[in-house]
Backbone as a printed PyTorch tensor [residue, N CA C, xyz], in Angstrom:
tensor([[[-66.1600,  -4.3020,  -9.5700],
         [-65.6440,  -3.2350, -10.4120],
         [-66.2250,  -3.3890, -11.8140]],

        [[-66.6570,  -2.2770, -12.3680],
         [-67.2470,  -2.2940, -13.7000],
         [-66.1890,  -1.9280, -14.7220]],

        [[-66.2340,  -2.6190, -15.8180],
         [-65.2070,  -2.4270, -16.8330],
         [-65.5730,  -1.3200, -17.7870]],

        [[-64.5470,  -0.6870, -18.2940],
         [-64.7240,   0.2960, -19.3530],
         [-64.9340,  -0.5020, -20.6260]],

        [[-65.9170,  -0.1350, -21.4480],
         [-66.1400,  -0.8870, -22.6870],
         [-64.8440,  -1.0550, -23.4760]],

        [[-64.5520,  -2.3000, -23.8210],
         [-63.2860,  -2.6100, -24.4850],
         [-63.1940,  -2.0360, -25.8940]],

        [[-64.3210,  -1.7600, -26.5270],
         [-64.2950,  -1.2280, -27.8860],
         [-63.9260,   0.2560, -27.9220]],

        [[-63.8440,   0.8840, -26.7570],
         [-63.4820,   2.2950, -26.7120],
         [-61.9650,   2.4070, -26.8130]],

        [[-61.4650,   3.1770, -27.7780],
         [-60.0180,   3.3390, -27.8980],
         [-59.4180,   3.8640, -26.5910]],

        [[-58.2120,   3.4300, -26.2290],
         [-57.5940,   3.8730, -24.9740],
         [-57.5500,   5.3900, -24.8240]],

        [[-57.3830,   6.1050, -25.9240],
         [-57.3250,   7.5660, -25.8580],
         [-58.6340,   8.1690, -25.3770]],

        [[-59.7600,   7.4710, -25.5370],
         [-61.0590,   8.0050, -25.1440],
         [-61.5470,   7.4710, -23.8020]],

        [[-60.8120,   6.5840, -23.1670],
         [-61.2750,   6.0060, -21.9080],
         [-61.3330,   7.0400, -20.7890]],

        [[-60.4330,   8.0180, -20.8030],
         [-60.4860,   9.0700, -19.7920],
         [-61.7700,   9.8870, -19.9540]],

        [[-62.1440,  10.1770, -21.2010],
         [-63.3840,  10.9070, -21.4580],
         [-64.6020,  10.1110, -21.0360]],

        [[-64.5430,   8.8100, -21.2550],
         [-65.6370,   7.9330, -20.8650],
         [-65.8160,   7.9470, -19.3430]],

        [[-64.7210,   7.8100, -18.6210],
         [-64.7960,   7.8140, -17.1430],
         [-65.2830,   9.1690, -16.6300]],

        [[-64.7930,  10.2460, -17.2640],
         [-65.2060,  11.5880, -16.8490],
         [-66.7080,  11.7660, -17.0360]],

        [[-67.2250,  11.3950, -18.2080],
         [-68.6460,  11.5630, -18.4900],
         [-69.4940,  10.6660, -17.5970]],

        [[-69.0510,   9.4370, -17.3760],
         [-69.7910,   8.5110, -16.5000],
         [-69.8820,   9.0540, -15.0790]],

        [[-68.9240,   9.8730, -14.6860],
         [-68.9400,  10.4620, -13.3500],
         [-70.1140,  11.3960, -13.1100]],

        [[-70.7720,  11.8640, -14.1520],
         [-71.9450,  12.7330, -14.0080],
         [-73.2350,  11.9300, -13.8350]],

        [[-73.1800,  10.6440, -14.1380],
         [-74.3660,   9.7870, -14.0430],
         [-74.6760,   9.5110, -12.5790]],

        [[-75.9450,   9.3580, -12.2670],
         [-76.3550,   9.0620, -10.8780],
         [-75.7830,   7.7360, -10.3930]],

        [[-75.6440,   6.8070, -11.3130],
         [-75.1060,   5.4780, -10.9850],
         [-73.9970,   5.1710, -11.9890]],

        [[-72.7920,   5.5390, -11.6310],
         [-71.6490,   5.4150, -12.5420],
         [-71.5070,   3.9860, -13.0720]],

        [[-71.6930,   2.9970, -12.2060],
         [-71.5540,   1.5930, -12.6090],
         [-72.6070,   1.2200, -13.6560]],

        [[-73.8510,   1.6520, -13.4580],
         [-74.9170,   1.3570, -14.4210],
         [-74.6260,   2.0280, -15.7640]],

        [[-74.0760,   3.2180, -15.7170],
         [-73.7140,   3.9380, -16.9420],
         [-72.6520,   3.1530, -17.7130]],

        [[-71.6030,   2.7360, -17.0320],
         [-70.5300,   1.9720, -17.6790],
         [-71.0500,   0.6380, -18.2090]],

        [[-71.9590,  -0.0020, -17.4520],
         [-72.5460,  -1.2730, -17.9060],
         [-73.3500,  -1.0700, -19.1870]],

        [[-74.1160,   0.0210, -19.2480],
         [-74.9170,   0.3080, -20.4420],
         [-74.0120,   0.5030, -21.6510]],

        [[-72.9490,   1.2440, -21.4690],
         [-72.0150,   1.4740, -22.5650],
         [-71.2850,   0.1950, -22.9550]],

        [[-70.9330,  -0.6340, -21.9630],
         [-70.2470,  -1.8950, -22.2600],
         [-71.1480,  -2.8250, -23.0700]],

        [[-72.4590,  -2.7050, -22.8590],
         [-73.4240,  -3.5380, -23.5810],
         [-73.7630,  -2.9520, -24.9530]],

        [[-73.1270,  -1.8430, -25.3150],
         [-73.3850,  -1.2360, -26.6220],
         [-74.5470,  -0.2750, -26.6370]],

        [[-74.9620,   0.1770, -25.4540],
         [-76.1180,   1.0570, -25.3790],
         [-75.7700,   2.5070, -25.1200]],

        [[-76.7960,   3.2760, -24.8360],
         [-76.6850,   4.6870, -24.5210],
         [-76.9080,   4.8710, -23.0240]],

        [[-76.4800,   5.9930, -22.4910],
         [-76.7080,   6.3020, -21.0780],
         [-77.2360,   7.7230, -20.9640]],

        [[-78.1590,   7.9210, -20.0280],
         [-78.6930,   9.2570, -19.7790],
         [-77.7410,   9.9940, -18.8500]],

        [[-77.2150,  11.1030, -19.3210],
         [-76.3140,  11.9150, -18.5030],
         [-77.1180,  13.1150, -18.0020]],

        [[-77.3240,  13.1940, -16.6860],
         [-78.1300,  14.2890, -16.1400],
         [-77.4450,  15.6450, -16.2730]],

        [[-78.2420,  16.6490, -16.5200],
         [-77.7400,  18.0130, -16.6300],
         [-77.8710,  18.6870, -15.2650]],

        [[-77.0390,  18.2430, -14.3510],
         [-77.0140,  18.8100, -13.0070],
         [-75.7370,  19.6260, -12.8410]],

        [[-74.6100,  19.0150, -13.1310],
         [-73.3200,  19.6920, -13.0410],
         [-72.8060,  20.0670, -14.4340]],

        [[-73.6760,  19.9450, -15.3990],
         [-73.4060,  20.3080, -16.7880],
         [-74.6120,  21.0580, -17.3100]],

        [[-74.4200,  21.8030, -18.3660],
         [-75.5310,  22.3980, -19.1140],
         [-75.1970,  22.1800, -20.5860]],

        [[-76.1410,  22.4730, -21.4490],
         [-75.9000,  22.3050, -22.8830],
         [-76.6330,  23.3910, -23.6520]],

        [[-75.9670,  23.8990, -24.6800],
         [-76.6040,  24.8250, -25.6170],
         [-77.0760,  23.9600, -26.7760]],

        [[-78.3860,  23.9740, -27.0320],
         [-78.9770,  23.1230, -28.0650],
         [-79.4680,  23.9800, -29.2250]],

        [[-79.0240,  23.6100, -30.4280],
         [-79.4340,  24.2990, -31.6550],
         [-79.7320,  23.2430, -32.7090]],

        [[-80.3060,  23.6750, -33.8310],
         [-80.5630,  22.7260, -34.9070],
         [-79.2330,  22.1700, -35.4130]],

        [[-79.2780,  20.9780, -35.9750],
         [-78.0550,  20.3340, -36.4660],
         [-77.3920,  21.1710, -37.5520]],

        [[-78.1710,  21.7530, -38.4440],
         [-77.5990,  22.5550, -39.5220],
         [-76.8030,  23.7270, -38.9630]],

        [[-77.3900,  24.4370, -38.0400],
         [-76.7140,  25.5920, -37.4280],
         [-75.5500,  25.1130, -36.5620]],

        [[-75.7580,  24.0710, -35.7630],
         [-74.7220,  23.5890, -34.8460],
         [-73.4840,  23.0710, -35.5410]],

        [[-73.6660,  22.3100, -36.5990],
         [-72.5110,  21.7590, -37.3210],
         [-71.7330,  22.8830, -37.9990]],

        [[-72.4530,  23.8440, -38.5670],
         [-71.7690,  24.9900, -39.1910],
         [-71.0710,  25.8370, -38.1280]],

        [[-71.7010,  26.0270, -36.9680],
         [-71.0890,  26.8160, -35.8880],
         [-69.8340,  26.1200, -35.3630]],

        [[-69.8730,  24.7980, -35.2800],
         [-68.7250,  24.0410, -34.7840],
         [-67.4930,  24.2810, -35.6510]],

        [[-67.7030,  24.4890, -36.9360],
         [-66.5790,  24.7730, -37.8370],
         [-65.8780,  26.0720, -37.4750]],

        [[-66.5900,  26.9910, -36.8330],
         [-66.0170,  28.2840, -36.4350],
         [-65.3320,  28.2160, -35.0800]],

        [[-65.5210,  27.1220, -34.3800],
         [-64.9760,  26.9800, -33.0320],
         [-63.8370,  25.9790, -33.0210]],

        [[-62.9150,  26.1870, -32.1300],
         [-61.9370,  25.1440, -31.8660],
         [-62.5600,  24.3270, -30.7500]],

        [[-63.0850,  23.1310, -31.0690],
         [-63.8150,  22.3980, -30.0290],
         [-62.8840,  22.0070, -28.8850]],

        [[-63.1190,  22.6260, -27.7430],
         [-62.3350,  22.2730, -26.5740],
         [-63.1810,  21.5320, -25.5540]],

        [[-64.4240,  21.3270, -25.8860],
         [-65.3150,  20.6120, -24.9920],
         [-66.2190,  19.7000, -25.7980]],

        [[-66.9830,  18.8760, -25.1110],
         [-67.8380,  17.8980, -25.7860],
         [-68.9540,  18.5450, -26.6030]],

        [[-69.1860,  17.9650, -27.7800],
         [-70.2730,  18.4020, -28.6550],
         [-70.9690,  17.1400, -29.1550]],

        [[-72.2680,  17.0430, -28.9040],
         [-73.0670,  15.8680, -29.2310],
         [-74.0370,  16.1980, -30.3630]],

        [[-74.1520,  15.2950, -31.3250],
         [-75.1580,  15.4350, -32.3880],
         [-76.2600,  14.4340, -32.0910]],

        [[-77.4130,  14.9320, -31.6810],
         [-78.5700,  14.0740, -31.4170],
         [-79.3110,  13.8960, -32.7320]],

        [[-78.9070,  12.8900, -33.4770],
         [-79.3880,  12.6700, -34.8370],
         [-80.9080,  12.5610, -34.8850]],

        [[-81.4890,  11.7980, -33.9790],
         [-82.9340,  11.5800, -33.9920],
         [-83.7400,  12.8530, -33.7950]],

        [[-83.2100,  13.8060, -33.0420],
         [-83.9000,  15.0810, -32.8100],
         [-83.4880,  16.1490, -33.8060]],

        [[-82.3980,  15.9060, -34.5310],
         [-81.9150,  16.9170, -35.4650],
         [-81.2810,  18.0970, -34.7640]],

        [[-80.6080,  17.8360, -33.6380],
         [-79.9950,  18.9140, -32.8650],
         [-78.5200,  18.6350, -32.6030]],

        [[-77.8330,  19.6970, -32.2270],
         [-76.4590,  19.6090, -31.7380],
         [-76.4580,  20.2390, -30.3530]],

        [[-75.7770,  19.5680, -29.4150],
         [-75.6620,  20.0800, -28.0540],
         [-74.1950,  20.3480, -27.7440]],

        [[-73.9020,  21.5860, -27.3590],
         [-72.5700,  21.9890, -26.9300],
         [-72.5630,  21.9320, -25.3980]],

        [[-71.7220,  21.0980, -24.8180],
         [-71.6690,  20.9710, -23.3690],
         [-70.9430,  22.1770, -22.7890]],

        [[-71.6000,  22.8640, -21.8550],
         [-71.0620,  24.0680, -21.2190],
         [-71.1790,  23.9220, -19.7100]],

        [[-70.5200,  24.8340, -18.9900],
         [-70.6180,  24.8320, -17.5270],
         [-72.0450,  25.2000, -17.1280]],

        [[-72.4900,  24.7310, -15.9610],
         [-73.8250,  25.1230, -15.4950],
         [-73.9430,  26.6420, -15.5090]],

        [[-75.0920,  27.1140, -15.9170],
         [-75.2680,  28.5560, -16.0820],
         [-76.6640,  28.9790, -15.6790]],

        [[-76.7790,  30.2300, -15.3130],
         [-78.0930,  30.8240, -15.0780],
         [-78.3980,  31.8270, -16.1770]],

        [[-77.5160,  31.8680, -17.1890],
         [-77.6990,  32.7950, -18.3090],
         [-79.0210,  32.4960, -19.0160]],

        [[-79.7700,  33.5460, -19.2460],
         [-81.0120,  33.4200, -19.9920],
         [-80.7120,  33.8070, -21.4350]],

        [[-80.9840,  32.9110, -22.3340],
         [-80.7540,  33.1670, -23.7540],
         [-82.1140,  33.3120, -24.4070]],

        [[-82.4160,  34.5260, -24.8180],
         [-83.7080,  34.8140, -25.4310],
         [-83.5060,  35.0190, -26.9240]],

        [[-83.1650,  33.9180, -27.5970],
         [-82.9620,  33.9640, -29.0370],
         [-83.7070,  32.7930, -29.6660]],

        [[-84.4030,  33.0320, -30.7580],
         [-85.1180,  31.9420, -31.4260],
         [-84.1400,  30.8620, -31.8860]],

        [[-84.5560,  29.6220, -31.7530],
         [-83.7450,  28.5150, -32.2530],
         [-82.6230,  28.0720, -31.3400]],

        [[-82.5310,  28.6530, -30.1420],
         [-81.4770,  28.2920, -29.1960],
         [-82.1120,  27.9910, -27.8420]],

        [[-81.7140,  26.8700, -27.2760],
         [-82.1530,  26.5380, -25.9170],
         [-80.9200,  26.2620, -25.0830]],

        [[-80.9320,  26.7450, -23.8560],
         [-79.8960,  26.3850, -22.9000],
         [-80.5440,  25.3770, -21.9590]],

        [[-80.0650,  24.1420, -22.0380],
         [-80.6160,  23.0540, -21.2310],
         [-79.8780,  22.9910, -19.9000]],

        [[-80.6110,  23.1690, -18.8150],
         [-80.0100,  23.1220, -17.4830],
         [-80.6800,  22.0780, -16.5950]],

        [[-81.6670,  21.3970, -17.1360],
         [-82.3930,  20.3620, -16.4020],
         [-82.5910,  19.1650, -17.3120]],

        [[-82.9680,  18.0520, -16.7180],
         [-83.2180,  16.8530, -17.4970],
         [-81.9330,  16.0970, -17.7490]],

        [[-81.8710,  15.4210, -18.8780],
         [-80.6790,  14.6310, -19.2080],
         [-80.5410,  14.5300, -20.7180]],

        [[-79.3580,  14.1330, -21.1420],
         [-79.0940,  13.8820, -22.5530],
         [-78.6920,  12.4300, -22.7170]],

        [[-79.2240,  11.7970, -23.7330],
         [-78.8920,  10.4180, -24.0520],
         [-77.5750,  10.4180, -24.8150]],

        [[-76.5500,   9.8010, -24.2380],
         [-75.1970,   9.8720, -24.8060],
         [-74.6190,   8.4930, -25.0920]],

        [[-73.9170,   8.3770, -26.2150],
         [-73.1580,   7.1600, -26.4810],
         [-71.8450,   7.2380, -25.7010]],

        [[-71.1260,   6.1370, -25.6090],
         [-69.8160,   6.2200, -24.9560],
         [-68.8740,   7.0710, -25.8120]],

        [[-68.0870,   7.9250, -25.1810],
         [-67.1240,   8.7060, -25.9670],
         [-66.1720,   7.7830, -26.7160]],

        [[-65.9880,   8.0780, -27.9890],
         [-65.0430,   7.3090, -28.7800],
         [-65.6050,   6.0850, -29.4600]],

        [[-66.9060,   5.8720, -29.3440],
         [-67.4900,   4.7030, -29.9880],
         [-68.9270,   5.0130, -30.4070]],

        [[-69.3010,   4.5660, -31.5720],
         [-70.6770,   4.7490, -32.0450],
         [-71.5470,   3.6190, -31.5170]],

        [[-72.8040,   3.9250, -31.3030],
         [-73.7760,   2.9280, -30.8710],
         [-74.5140,   2.4490, -32.1100]],

        [[-74.6280,   1.1520, -32.2550],
         [-75.2950,   0.5960, -33.4340],
         [-76.8010,   0.6050, -33.2260]],

        [[-77.3570,   1.7720, -33.4290],
         [-78.7950,   1.9730, -33.3130],
         [-79.1610,   3.0740, -34.2950]],

        [[-80.2060,   2.8600, -35.0200],
         [-80.6230,   3.8310, -36.0180],
         [-80.8880,   5.1860, -35.3650]],

        [[-80.3190,   6.2200, -35.9580],
         [-80.5020,   7.6030, -35.5190],
         [-80.0170,   7.8610, -34.0930]],

        [[-79.0300,   7.0920, -33.6600],
         [-78.4540,   7.2720, -32.3230],
         [-77.5820,   8.5250, -32.2880]],

        [[-77.4670,   9.1360, -31.1220],
         [-76.5790,  10.2990, -31.0050],
         [-75.1230,   9.9060, -31.2620]],

        [[-74.3530,  10.8610, -31.7730],
         [-72.9230,  10.6420, -32.0240],
         [-72.1490,  11.8640, -31.5240]],

        [[-70.9170,  11.6280, -31.1410],
         [-70.0580,  12.7140, -30.6920],
         [-69.4050,  13.3930, -31.8900]],

        [[-69.5710,  14.7100, -32.0120],
         [-68.8270,  15.4890, -32.9910],
         [-67.4680,  15.8530, -32.3960]],

        [[-67.4350,  16.0430, -31.0930],
         [-66.1980,  16.2710, -30.3320],
         [-66.4100,  15.5580, -29.0000]],

        [[-65.8030,  14.3820, -28.8050],
         [-66.0500,  13.6260, -27.5780],
         [-65.3450,  14.2490, -26.3760]],

        [[-65.8460,  13.9630, -25.1660],
         [-65.1480,  14.4190, -23.9630],
         [-63.7380,  13.8260, -23.9390]],

        [[-62.7840,  14.6270, -23.4730],
         [-61.4000,  14.1620, -23.4530],
         [-60.9430,  13.6840, -22.0830]],

        [[-61.7780,  13.8400, -21.0770],
         [-61.4390,  13.3800, -19.7390],
         [-60.7770,  14.4310, -18.8740]],

        [[-60.4200,  15.5650, -19.4590],
         [-59.7700,  16.6270, -18.7060],
         [-60.8090,  17.5000, -18.0010]],

        [[-62.0450,  17.4710, -18.4840],
         [-63.1100,  18.2470, -17.8670],
         [-63.3760,  19.5810, -18.5350]],

        [[-62.7810,  19.7870, -19.7000],
         [-63.0110,  21.0540, -20.3980],
         [-64.4080,  21.0690, -21.0090]],

        [[-65.0250,  22.2280, -20.9260],
         [-66.3440,  22.4360, -21.5100],
         [-66.2620,  23.6070, -22.4820]],

        [[-67.2410,  23.7060, -23.3500],
         [-67.2830,  24.8100, -24.3130],
         [-67.6170,  26.1020, -23.5600]],

        [[-67.1020,  27.2140, -24.0490],
         [-67.4090,  28.5280, -23.4990],
         [-68.7470,  28.9770, -24.0890]],

        [[-69.7320,  29.2060, -23.2450],
         [-71.0890,  29.4970, -23.7180],
         [-71.1340,  30.7480, -24.5980]],

        [[-70.3680,  31.7600, -24.2710],
         [-70.3900,  32.9940, -25.0800],
         [-69.7960,  32.7440, -26.4750]],

        [[-68.7330,  31.9590, -26.5440],
         [-68.1420,  31.6450, -27.8500],
         [-69.1080,  30.8050, -28.6870]],

        [[-69.8090,  29.8760, -28.0320],
         [-70.7850,  29.0540, -28.7480],
         [-71.8970,  29.9420, -29.2940]],

        [[-72.4340,  30.8230, -28.4500],
         [-73.5230,  31.6970, -28.8900],
         [-73.0750,  32.6420, -30.0070]],

        [[-71.8310,  33.1240, -29.9480],
         [-71.3160,  33.9740, -31.0280],
         [-71.2280,  33.1960, -32.3390]],

        [[-70.7400,  31.9590, -32.2790],
         [-70.6250,  31.1370, -33.4920],
         [-72.0090,  30.8090, -34.0570]],

        [[-72.9730,  30.5390, -33.1680],
         [-74.3460,  30.2630, -33.6030],
         [-74.9410,  31.5250, -34.2380]],

        [[-74.6990,  32.6730, -33.6180],
         [-75.2220,  33.9350, -34.1610],
         [-74.6670,  34.1900, -35.5570]],

        [[-73.4030,  33.8820, -35.7630],
         [-72.7970,  34.0840, -37.0820],
         [-73.4810,  33.2070, -38.1270]],

        [[-73.8670,  32.0140, -37.7550],
         [-74.5370,  31.1380, -38.7160],
         [-75.9460,  31.6380, -39.0260]],

        [[-76.6710,  32.0700, -37.9940],
         [-77.9960,  32.6280, -38.2520],
         [-77.8870,  33.8910, -39.1090]],

        [[-76.8640,  34.7020, -38.8590],
         [-76.6680,  35.9140, -39.6650],
         [-76.4200,  35.5450, -41.1220]],

        [[-75.6240,  34.5020, -41.3410],
         [-75.3730,  34.0460, -42.7100],
         [-76.6820,  33.6400, -43.3930]],

        [[-77.4890,  32.8180, -42.7280],
         [-78.7280,  32.3550, -43.3390],
         [-79.7230,  33.4960, -43.5410]],

        [[-79.6500,  34.5240, -42.6950],
         [-80.5510,  35.6690, -42.8390],
         [-80.2410,  36.4600, -44.1020]],

        [[-79.0230,  36.3370, -44.6360],
         [-78.6560,  37.0830, -45.8440],
         [-79.0830,  36.3790, -47.1210]],

        [[-79.5010,  35.1340, -47.0170],
         [-79.8680,  34.3660, -48.2140],
         [-81.2470,  34.7800, -48.7190]],

        [[-81.4680,  34.7190, -50.0140],
         [-82.7920,  35.0470, -50.5420],
         [-83.8200,  34.0370, -50.0370]],

        [[-85.0680,  34.4770, -49.8990],
         [-86.1090,  33.5970, -49.3620],
         [-86.2890,  32.2930, -50.1340]],

        [[-86.0300,  32.3070, -51.4370],
         [-86.2370,  31.0920, -52.2170],
         [-85.0370,  30.1460, -52.1720]],

        [[-84.0020,  30.5070, -51.4320],
         [-82.8040,  29.6670, -51.3470],
         [-83.0870,  28.3540, -50.6310]],

        [[-83.9770,  28.4060, -49.6780],
         [-84.2480,  27.2190, -48.8700],
         [-83.6490,  27.4000, -47.4950]],

        [[-84.2290,  26.7330, -46.5540],
         [-83.7900,  26.8680, -45.1730],
         [-83.2070,  25.5500, -44.6780]],

        [[-82.4100,  25.6090, -43.6250],
         [-81.9450,  24.3600, -43.0300],
         [-83.1280,  23.5110, -42.5820]],

        [[-82.9040,  22.2390, -42.4380],
         [-83.9690,  21.3270, -42.0120],
         [-84.5560,  21.7920, -40.6880]],

        [[-85.8600,  21.6030, -40.4940],
         [-86.4690,  22.0340, -39.2420],
         [-85.9350,  21.2290, -38.0680]],

        [[-85.9270,  21.8500, -36.9430],
         [-85.4660,  21.2180, -35.7070],
         [-86.6510,  21.1710, -34.7630]],

        [[-87.2410,  20.0160, -34.5790],
         [-88.4530,  19.9140, -33.7780],
         [-88.2020,  20.1990, -32.3090]],

        [[-86.9920,  19.9530, -31.8250],
         [-86.7090,  20.1890, -30.4130],
         [-86.5110,  21.6690, -30.1060]],

        [[-86.0800,  22.4420, -31.0700],
         [-85.7610,  23.8390, -30.8240],
         [-86.7240,  24.7740, -31.5340]],

        [[-87.3860,  24.3200, -32.5530],
         [-88.2960,  25.1620, -33.3090],
         [-87.8760,  25.1630, -34.7630]],

        [[-88.7960,  25.4400, -35.6190],
         [-88.5140,  25.4180, -37.0430],
         [-87.7020,  26.6410, -37.4350]],

        [[-86.6710,  26.4040, -38.2290],
         [-85.8460,  27.4990, -38.7360],
         [-86.5940,  28.1850, -39.8480]],

        [[-86.4290,  29.4740, -39.9250],
         [-86.9670,  30.2260, -41.0540],
         [-86.1250,  31.4820, -41.2040]],

        [[-86.2790,  32.1560, -42.3280],
         [-85.5600,  33.4120, -42.5080],
         [-85.9840,  34.3940, -41.4340]],

        [[-87.2610,  34.3800, -41.0830],
         [-87.7620,  35.2630, -40.0280],
         [-87.0630,  34.9530, -38.7140]],

        [[-86.9010,  33.6700, -38.4120],
         [-86.2250,  33.2880, -37.1740],
         [-84.7740,  33.7330, -37.1940]],

        [[-84.1200,  33.6230, -38.3390],
         [-82.7200,  34.0480, -38.4450],
         [-82.5980,  35.5410, -38.2050]],

        [[-83.4730,  36.3280, -38.8070],
         [-83.4400,  37.7760, -38.6140],
         [-83.7310,  38.1140, -37.1540]],

        [[-84.7000,  37.4320, -36.5480],
         [-85.0260,  37.6730, -35.1410],
         [-83.8590,  37.3010, -34.2370]],

        [[-83.1660,  36.2070, -34.5680],
         [-82.0190,  35.7730, -33.7760],
         [-80.9230,  36.8350, -33.8040]],

        [[-80.6140,  37.3400, -34.9870],
         [-79.5720,  38.3640, -35.1280],
         [-79.9850,  39.6270, -34.3850]],

        [[-81.2490,  40.0330, -34.5250],
         [-81.7330,  41.2340, -33.8450],
         [-81.6690,  41.0740, -32.3270]],

        [[-82.0140,  39.8850, -31.8230],
         [-81.9620,  39.6340, -30.3770],
         [-80.5260,  39.7430, -29.8800]],

        [[-79.5830,  39.2580, -30.6570],
         [-78.1810,  39.3580, -30.2830],
         [-77.7050,  40.8030, -30.2310]],

        [[-78.1620,  41.5920, -31.1750],
         [-77.7850,  43.0050, -31.1890],
         [-78.3650,  43.7270, -29.9810]],

        [[-79.6230,  43.4400, -29.6340],
         [-80.2300,  44.0750, -28.4540],
         [-79.4810,  43.6770, -27.1980]],

        [[-79.1040,  42.3910, -27.0880],
         [-78.4390,  41.8930, -25.8880],
         [-77.0480,  42.5230, -25.7100]],

        [[-76.3820,  42.8340, -26.8100],
         [-75.0270,  43.3980, -26.7300],
         [-75.0060,  44.9070, -26.8910]],

        [[-76.1440,  45.5080, -27.2330],
         [-76.2070,  46.9420, -27.4190],
         [-75.7080,  47.3900, -28.7860]],

        [[-75.4290,  46.4340, -29.6760],
         [-74.9580,  46.7920, -31.0220],
         [-76.1380,  47.1840, -31.8900]],

        [[-75.8850,  48.0300, -32.8510],
         [-76.9450,  48.4350, -33.7760],
         [-76.6740,  47.9750, -35.1830]],

        [[-75.4990,  47.4580, -35.4600],
         [-75.2090,  46.9680, -36.8210],
         [-74.4670,  45.6570, -36.7650]]])
């Protein structure tokens, strides 16, 4: 039997077990976390909406986080964990990850590694995930905000995993959302 890392607060152990259940080798995942490391969580029964950290952190403020949200510090991104989806999101600066894996720390504990991912909202063990439409609406609101700023105001830091943010990208993101919903204003 593999132990749950002792440094994880008891309140987060259910989230840890839940997240480890998505790993191909649950025991290896728990061992990695017990050793103070990260574990790759495959995106097979999970998906993630990935945006730049600047947009994601601001969008999270508009949401009541009911599901896991990961900040991948090294990539400069935020990932909102959502149910598996076939939804195609054709908006600049947003990726829906449905394949591959995400490198995750144990819920409820930071990994002592430079630029390691951290949980902004850790899994709670109940299995709740973020609603993809609510996440996309919150992200759209942030891009709309940045699109209203004067060009010399400055842009959020670039996100190499999703693409560089720019005022043009913000305007394109808002326009894509309007086309997708049929709105004109």
